[in-house]
Short mmCIF file of C-alpha atoms in Angstrom, two decimals:
data_model
loop_
_atom_site.label_atom_id
_atom_site.label_comp_id
_atom_site.label_asym_id
_atom_site.label_seq_id
_atom_site.Cartn_x
_atom_site.Cartn_y
_atom_site.Cartn_z
CA MET N 261 18.48 40.18 46.78
CA THR N 262 21.71 38.55 45.31
CA ASN N 263 21.29 35.38 48.02
CA SER N 264 17.34 35.02 46.67
CA ARG N 265 18.43 34.56 43.28
CA VAL N 266 20.52 32.36 44.30
CA ILE N 267 18.66 30.39 45.65
CA VAL N 268 15.99 30.68 43.03
CA PHE N 269 18.59 29.59 40.45
CA LEU N 270 19.40 26.68 42.75
CA LEU N 271 16.13 24.98 43.20
CA PHE N 272 15.16 26.00 39.23
CA ALA N 273 18.15 24.22 37.75
CA MET N 274 17.19 21.70 40.61
CA THR N 275 13.87 20.79 39.67
CA SER N 276 14.81 21.30 35.61
CA SER N 277 17.60 18.01 36.07
CA LEU N 278 15.00 15.86 38.32
CA MET N 279 12.26 16.78 35.87
CA SER N 280 14.95 16.14 32.47
CA GLN N 281 16.67 13.20 34.97
CA ALA N 282 12.48 11.78 34.81
CA PHE N 283 12.38 12.20 31.33
CA LEU N 284 15.31 10.53 30.52
CA GLU N 285 14.47 7.61 32.06
CA ARG N 286 10.66 7.52 30.38
CA LEU N 287 13.12 7.36 27.15
CA ASN N 288 14.50 4.11 29.13
CA VAL N 289 12.60 1.19 26.80
CA PRO N 290 13.95 -1.71 24.25
CA ILE N 291 13.51 -0.96 21.04
CA TYR N 292 11.81 -3.50 19.53
CA THR N 293 13.01 -4.77 15.89
CA THR N 294 11.59 -7.45 13.04
CA TYR N 295 13.43 -8.35 10.48
CA SER N 296 11.22 -10.71 7.35
CA LEU N 297 12.08 -12.31 4.28
CA SER N 298 10.04 -12.87 1.30
CA THR N 299 10.64 -14.52 -1.84
CA GLY N 300 7.92 -15.27 -4.08
CA TYR N 301 6.11 -15.98 -7.84
CA ASP N 302 4.54 -12.89 -9.90
CA SER N 303 2.34 -14.76 -13.06
CA ASN N 304 1.72 -10.70 -14.22
CA ILE N 305 3.28 -8.18 -12.60
CA PHE N 306 2.99 -5.79 -15.29
CA ARG N 307 -1.00 -6.13 -14.73
CA LEU N 308 -1.05 -7.51 -18.97
CA SER N 309 -4.26 -7.84 -20.63
CA ASP N 310 -4.28 -11.55 -22.44
CA PHE N 311 -4.45 -9.41 -25.70
CA GLU N 312 -1.97 -6.32 -24.61
CA LYS N 313 0.03 -10.87 -24.07
CA GLU N 314 -0.53 -12.31 -27.27
CA PHE N 315 0.49 -8.61 -29.14
CA GLN N 316 3.49 -8.78 -27.02
CA PHE N 317 4.27 -12.30 -28.54
CA GLN N 318 3.62 -11.38 -32.10
CA ASN N 319 5.65 -8.22 -31.94
CA THR N 320 8.72 -6.62 -31.52
CA ILE N 321 7.05 -2.95 -29.70
CA PRO N 322 8.54 -2.84 -26.27
CA ILE N 323 5.21 -2.38 -24.11
CA ILE N 324 7.11 -3.68 -20.99
CA ASN N 325 10.57 -3.62 -20.12
CA SER N 326 11.29 -7.68 -20.04
CA ASP N 327 11.49 -10.73 -21.64
CA THR N 328 8.78 -12.82 -19.54
CA PHE N 329 5.12 -11.28 -18.30
CA ASP N 330 6.27 -13.60 -15.28
CA ALA N 331 9.14 -13.34 -12.71
CA SER N 332 9.93 -14.11 -9.37
CA TYR N 333 11.27 -11.93 -6.09
CA MET N 334 12.25 -11.36 -2.44
CA VAL N 335 11.51 -8.75 -0.23
CA PRO N 336 13.26 -8.13 2.13
CA LYS N 337 12.31 -5.69 4.77
CA ILE N 338 13.10 -4.32 8.14
CA SER N 339 10.56 -2.79 10.83
CA ILE N 340 11.19 -0.85 14.88
CA SER N 341 8.70 -0.18 16.72
CA TYR N 342 9.51 2.47 19.86
CA SER N 343 7.62 3.29 22.89
CA PRO N 344 8.56 5.81 25.30
CA HIS N 345 6.54 7.65 27.89
CA LEU N 346 6.45 10.65 26.54
CA ILE N 347 3.57 11.48 27.46
CA LYS N 348 2.49 11.06 31.29
CA LYS N 349 -0.50 8.88 31.60
CA ASN N 350 -0.45 7.83 27.85
CA LYS N 351 1.17 5.31 25.88
CA THR N 352 3.52 6.81 22.92
CA GLN N 353 4.55 4.77 20.21
CA PHE N 354 6.54 4.93 16.64
CA ASN N 355 7.03 2.36 13.87
CA PHE N 356 9.10 2.41 11.58
CA SER N 357 9.53 -0.12 8.23
CA LEU N 358 11.85 0.01 4.99
CA LEU N 359 11.04 -2.79 2.47
CA ARG N 360 12.63 -3.03 -0.55
CA ASN N 361 10.71 -5.58 -3.53
CA HIS N 362 13.60 -6.77 -5.75
CA TYR N 363 12.15 -8.51 -9.09
CA PHE N 364 14.64 -11.07 -10.71
CA GLY N 365 15.04 -10.48 -14.46
CA ALA N 366 12.51 -6.73 -14.34
CA THR N 367 15.27 -5.18 -12.26
CA GLU N 368 13.33 -1.65 -13.17
CA LYS N 369 9.64 -3.13 -11.54
CA SER N 370 11.68 -2.95 -8.15
CA TYR N 371 10.69 -0.96 -5.83
CA ASN N 372 11.28 0.86 -2.05
CA ILE N 373 8.49 2.02 0.90
CA ILE N 374 9.41 4.53 3.70
CA TYR N 375 6.45 3.75 6.37
CA THR N 376 6.92 5.52 9.16
CA GLU N 377 4.10 5.91 12.65
CA PHE N 378 3.31 7.56 15.74
CA GLY N 379 0.42 6.94 17.82
CA VAL N 380 -0.65 7.82 21.17
CA LYS N 381 -3.14 5.62 23.42
CA LEU N 382 -6.23 7.13 24.96
CA GLY N 383 -7.26 3.74 25.77
CA SER N 384 -7.84 -0.09 25.56
CA TYR N 385 -8.00 -0.74 22.10
CA ARG N 386 -8.17 3.15 21.81
CA TRP N 387 -5.57 4.67 19.50
CA LEU N 388 -5.05 7.82 17.53
CA LYS N 389 -2.25 7.69 14.98
CA PHE N 390 -1.03 9.72 12.15
CA SER N 391 1.43 7.77 9.55
CA HIS N 392 3.30 8.64 6.37
CA ARG N 393 3.98 6.11 3.42
CA TYR N 394 6.22 6.67 0.64
CA LEU N 395 7.15 5.25 -2.62
CA PRO N 396 9.45 7.27 -4.41
CA GLU N 397 9.24 5.52 -8.00
CA TYR N 398 7.27 2.86 -9.61
CA TYR N 399 7.31 1.75 -13.00
CA LEU N 400 3.94 0.86 -14.39
CA ARG N 401 5.19 -0.62 -18.25
CA ASN N 402 5.83 1.58 -21.43
CA TYR N 403 3.12 3.61 -23.04
CA ILE N 404 2.89 5.80 -25.81
CA ASP N 405 3.15 9.64 -24.93
CA HIS N 406 0.41 11.58 -26.96
CA ASP N 407 1.96 14.88 -26.53
CA SER N 408 4.72 13.66 -28.91
CA ASN N 409 4.85 13.72 -32.23
CA ASP N 410 6.84 10.59 -31.64
CA LYS N 411 3.88 7.67 -31.17
CA ASN N 412 7.08 4.99 -29.95
CA TYR N 413 6.43 4.06 -26.40
CA SER N 414 7.79 5.70 -23.72
CA GLU N 415 8.03 4.25 -19.34
CA CYS N 416 5.91 5.39 -17.51
CA ILE N 417 6.39 5.97 -13.88
CA PHE N 418 4.95 6.88 -10.83
CA SER N 419 5.40 8.21 -7.03
CA SER N 420 2.98 7.99 -4.55
CA GLU N 421 2.61 9.88 -1.14
CA SER N 422 0.65 9.13 1.28
CA PHE N 423 -0.41 10.61 4.56
CA ILE N 424 -2.73 8.65 7.43
CA ILE N 425 -4.67 10.11 10.00
CA SER N 426 -6.65 6.85 12.22
CA PHE N 427 -8.36 6.36 15.26
CA SER N 428 -9.68 3.51 16.71
CA ASN N 429 -12.01 2.54 19.90
CA PRO N 430 -14.10 -0.11 21.85
CA ILE N 431 -17.52 -0.66 21.31
CA VAL N 432 -18.09 -3.83 23.27
CA LYS N 433 -16.66 -7.10 24.50
CA LYS N 434 -14.46 -8.08 21.77
CA ILE N 435 -15.59 -5.58 19.10
CA TRP N 436 -13.92 -2.77 18.13
CA ALA N 437 -13.12 0.14 15.47
CA ARG N 438 -11.50 1.82 13.87
CA VAL N 439 -12.23 5.15 11.35
CA LYS N 440 -9.41 6.78 8.91
CA TYR N 441 -8.74 8.86 6.64
CA THR N 442 -5.67 9.18 3.46
CA ARG N 443 -4.74 11.43 1.28
CA THR N 444 -2.32 9.95 -1.68
CA ASN N 445 -0.59 12.30 -3.61
CA LEU N 446 -0.15 10.51 -7.43
CA TYR N 447 2.89 12.27 -9.41
CA TYR N 448 3.95 10.98 -12.29
CA ASN N 449 6.95 11.26 -14.52
CA ILE N 450 7.12 14.34 -17.36
CA ASP N 451 5.67 11.65 -20.28
CA PHE N 452 2.84 10.89 -18.67
CA THR N 453 1.91 14.13 -15.95
CA GLU N 454 -2.36 14.38 -17.56
CA TYR N 455 -2.30 10.93 -14.98
CA ASP N 456 -1.50 13.60 -11.88
CA THR N 457 -3.87 12.21 -9.37
CA VAL N 458 -4.80 13.21 -5.51
CA ILE N 459 -6.62 10.18 -4.15
CA ASP N 460 -9.00 10.70 -0.71
CA GLN N 461 -10.58 7.89 1.13
CA TRP N 462 -12.29 7.65 3.83
CA HIS N 463 -12.33 4.48 5.58
CA PHE N 464 -14.12 2.11 8.27
CA ARG N 465 -13.29 -0.96 10.05
CA LEU N 466 -14.80 -3.32 12.35
CA ASN N 467 -13.12 -5.88 14.36
CA SER N 468 -14.43 -8.98 16.67
CA SER N 469 -12.43 -11.74 17.89
CA TYR N 470 -15.63 -13.90 18.25
CA PHE N 471 -15.77 -17.63 17.42
CA ARG N 472 -12.69 -17.94 18.53
CA MET N 473 -11.24 -16.13 15.63
CA ASN N 474 -10.34 -12.91 14.43
CA ASN N 475 -12.40 -11.33 12.25
CA SER N 476 -12.24 -7.81 10.28
CA PHE N 477 -15.04 -5.87 8.02
CA TRP N 478 -14.09 -2.90 6.49
CA VAL N 479 -15.53 -0.91 3.39
CA SER N 480 -13.62 2.65 2.10
CA TYR N 481 -15.14 5.01 -0.06
CA ALA N 482 -12.29 6.68 -2.28
CA ILE N 483 -12.33 9.78 -4.85
CA GLY N 484 -9.36 10.60 -7.36
CA ASP N 485 -9.33 14.09 -8.08
CA ASN N 486 -7.59 13.90 -11.81
CA ILE N 487 -5.63 17.45 -10.77
CA SER N 488 -3.57 17.47 -14.08
CA TYR N 489 -6.92 17.75 -16.37
CA ASN N 490 -7.47 20.94 -18.91
CA SER N 491 -4.04 21.89 -18.08
CA GLY N 492 -2.97 22.64 -21.42
CA TYR N 493 -1.50 19.79 -23.41
CA GLU N 494 -3.76 17.92 -25.34
CA SER N 495 -3.46 14.76 -23.60
CA SER N 496 -4.93 16.67 -20.65
CA LEU N 497 -8.02 17.07 -22.34
CA TYR N 498 -9.74 14.29 -21.00
CA ASP N 499 -10.99 13.94 -16.90
CA ARG N 500 -9.16 9.99 -15.77
CA SER N 501 -10.60 11.11 -11.69
CA TYR N 502 -13.13 8.27 -10.20
CA LYS N 503 -14.93 7.07 -7.62
CA GLU N 504 -14.16 3.71 -5.78
CA TYR N 505 -15.64 1.03 -3.26
CA THR N 506 -14.27 -1.65 -1.55
CA PHE N 507 -15.90 -3.66 0.80
CA GLY N 508 -13.19 -6.02 2.71
CA TYR N 509 -13.33 -9.42 4.84
CA SER N 510 -10.30 -11.10 6.32
CA ALA N 511 -10.31 -13.66 8.90
CA ASN N 512 -7.41 -15.46 10.58
CA LYS N 513 -8.05 -19.03 13.45
CA ARG N 514 -5.41 -20.76 15.53
CA ILE N 515 -5.21 -24.63 14.64
CA LYS N 516 -4.04 -26.19 17.21
CA SER N 517 -4.83 -30.61 15.58
CA ILE N 518 -2.33 -29.81 12.71
CA SER N 519 1.27 -30.11 14.09
CA LEU N 520 2.71 -28.17 11.16
CA ILE N 521 0.45 -24.60 11.46
CA ASP N 522 -0.32 -22.94 13.81
CA ARG N 523 -2.93 -20.08 12.52
CA PHE N 524 -4.55 -20.14 9.36
CA GLY N 525 -5.30 -16.86 7.06
CA VAL N 526 -7.89 -15.79 4.66
CA SER N 527 -8.41 -11.98 3.01
CA SER N 528 -11.31 -11.57 0.44
CA VAL N 529 -11.22 -7.28 -0.91
CA ILE N 530 -13.78 -6.54 -3.31
CA LYS N 531 -13.19 -2.46 -5.52
CA ASN N 532 -15.92 -1.05 -7.96
CA ARG N 533 -14.73 1.84 -9.71
CA ALA N 534 -16.02 4.07 -11.86
CA TYR N 535 -14.48 6.93 -14.07
CA ASN N 536 -16.40 10.40 -14.62
CA GLU N 537 -15.35 10.98 -17.90
CA GLU N 538 -18.42 10.99 -20.57
CA SER N 539 -16.62 12.62 -23.50
CA LEU N 540 -16.78 9.53 -26.83
CA ASP N 541 -13.52 10.78 -27.59
CA ASP N 542 -12.53 9.41 -24.44
CA PRO N 543 -13.34 5.48 -25.24
CA ILE N 544 -10.47 4.15 -23.17
CA HIS N 545 -12.35 6.10 -19.70
CA ALA N 546 -16.11 6.81 -20.81
CA GLY N 547 -18.37 5.31 -19.14
CA ARG N 548 -15.94 2.73 -18.16
CA LYS N 549 -15.80 0.58 -14.60
CA HIS N 550 -14.28 -2.32 -13.40
CA ILE N 551 -14.91 -4.61 -10.37
CA GLU N 552 -12.03 -6.27 -9.04
CA TYR N 553 -11.67 -9.36 -6.99
CA ASN N 554 -8.69 -9.90 -4.47
CA LEU N 555 -8.38 -13.10 -3.18
CA SER N 556 -6.10 -14.57 -0.69
CA PHE N 557 -5.11 -17.20 1.81
CA TRP N 558 -2.49 -17.96 4.05
CA LEU N 559 -0.51 -20.74 6.85
CA GLU N 560 1.63 -19.53 9.42
CA LYS N 561 3.60 -21.41 12.05
CA LYS N 562 5.76 -20.11 15.46
CA ILE N 563 9.18 -21.93 14.81
CA ASN N 564 10.30 -20.40 18.30
CA ASP N 565 9.81 -17.50 20.42
CA ASN N 566 11.52 -14.86 17.97
CA LEU N 567 11.23 -16.65 14.68
CA SER N 568 7.77 -17.76 12.29
CA HIS N 569 7.20 -18.57 9.04
CA GLN N 570 4.50 -17.95 6.21
CA PHE N 571 2.62 -19.11 3.55
CA LYS N 572 0.33 -17.04 1.70
CA ILE N 573 -1.73 -17.68 -2.03
CA LYS N 574 -2.95 -14.10 -3.55
CA HIS N 575 -4.97 -14.51 -6.48
CA ARG N 576 -6.35 -10.69 -8.24
CA ASP N 577 -8.94 -10.15 -10.82
CA ARG N 578 -9.86 -7.41 -12.86
CA ASN N 579 -12.94 -7.28 -15.12
CA VAL N 580 -13.62 -3.80 -17.29
CA PHE N 581 -17.01 -3.24 -18.15
CA SER N 582 -17.62 -0.94 -21.60
CA ASP N 583 -19.24 -0.47 -24.10
CA PHE N 584 -16.87 1.02 -26.54
CA ARG N 585 -14.18 -0.78 -28.85
CA VAL N 586 -10.92 1.19 -29.86
CA ASN N 587 -8.42 0.29 -32.77
CA TYR N 588 -4.62 -0.81 -30.92
CA PHE N 589 -2.07 0.20 -33.04
CA GLY N 590 0.91 -0.31 -29.88
CA GLY N 591 3.38 1.96 -31.81
CA THR N 592 2.33 -0.15 -35.56
CA ASP N 593 0.62 1.35 -38.04
CA THR N 594 -1.60 -1.47 -38.59
CA PRO N 595 -5.24 -1.24 -36.60
CA TYR N 596 -5.48 -3.82 -33.91
CA PRO N 597 -9.44 -3.44 -33.55
CA THR N 598 -10.52 -4.79 -29.71
CA THR N 599 -12.85 -3.99 -27.21
CA VAL N 600 -11.51 -1.79 -23.77
CA SER N 601 -12.98 -4.77 -21.80
CA ASP N 602 -10.43 -7.06 -23.45
CA LEU N 603 -7.48 -4.17 -23.32
CA LYS N 604 -7.86 -3.54 -19.81
CA SER N 605 -9.10 -6.49 -18.17
CA PHE N 606 -6.05 -8.38 -16.08
CA GLU N 607 -5.33 -11.83 -14.29
CA LYS N 608 -2.49 -12.95 -11.66
CA LEU N 609 -1.28 -14.93 -9.40
CA GLU N 610 0.52 -14.87 -6.98
CA PHE N 611 3.21 -17.33 -4.37
CA ILE N 612 4.65 -15.88 -1.17
CA TYR N 613 6.74 -17.37 1.11
CA LYS N 614 8.48 -15.15 4.01
CA ILE N 615 10.27 -16.27 6.78
CA VAL N 616 9.84 -12.99 10.52
CA PHE N 617 13.14 -12.70 13.06
CA ASN N 618 12.17 -10.69 15.60
CA THR N 619 14.55 -9.27 18.48
CA HIS N 620 14.17 -6.30 20.81
CA LEU N 621 17.48 -4.24 21.89
CA ASP N 622 18.33 -2.31 25.28
CA PHE N 623 18.26 1.53 24.92
CA LEU N 624 20.45 3.21 27.46
CA PHE N 625 21.16 6.25 28.39
#
């Protein structure tokens, strides 16, 4: 009996060893890394309206922590991709990226983004992915805390955390689709918790490679739930919840006739948001809607197998629609009458240059 137990134990140990060795071999794949460095210029980093810019010029009340409305910036980024064979018949992939957007002359506006993703390939153009995006801290600008007797401006800062699940699947030749659900939690600093919001977004994207171009069409619907509404503070008496539709199109095409350019791309995104609030006591949000247009163009050139660079222009224009007028004090005792539309509409332009370096590391045991 003892000998039988020894034999069984040895067989189990040998089988486990072989299985462990086979599993380790499936982990023995390269790690691909991508390093990029972007430099850019933003004409309106605080997203101020023309009215607010004029107000800032004429008054000493600091609605922004900067001497200028525009700024240059730098964005170093590292991306890591690792595709071990965790599942015998399916490709798996881990993606990780970390970036730092640093503004020169307005360091409070700088921020970090951490992104992680795990995907399982179920077939050709068929992926199931789980993602997480985290922005620890983002400074918007200065606002008045309406729960305080002090009417001076305070910094408005929030964090953003998103959990994402997506599934892509081919439809017909050269056409595939992706559906995605995202939940985003926006939590503000203690002076502005009345804006805490949980956003549920449903996204559908259609991709094709017809006409020798890569094309994408997408639409999404989002519900922003103001979770701190009616939580006991005076500032929480108004509902900042909203609904938003997004429509987008992007395309890029390989260019062979111009030696300085390998690829040209364009993207257009339209967002339509409507707030739920109907109380006349909150003219800033009551019946308010806005349409936002985002347009970008880019040119790309591959220098060698590992190095490429890109130049991009981005334009963003938000038009706000509201029937209300407000007296804007801006921390002073003097009212400045204006419309909500003029107060909340803004426009900005960005120029970006990016250089990308791709490499890989052998992951050996």
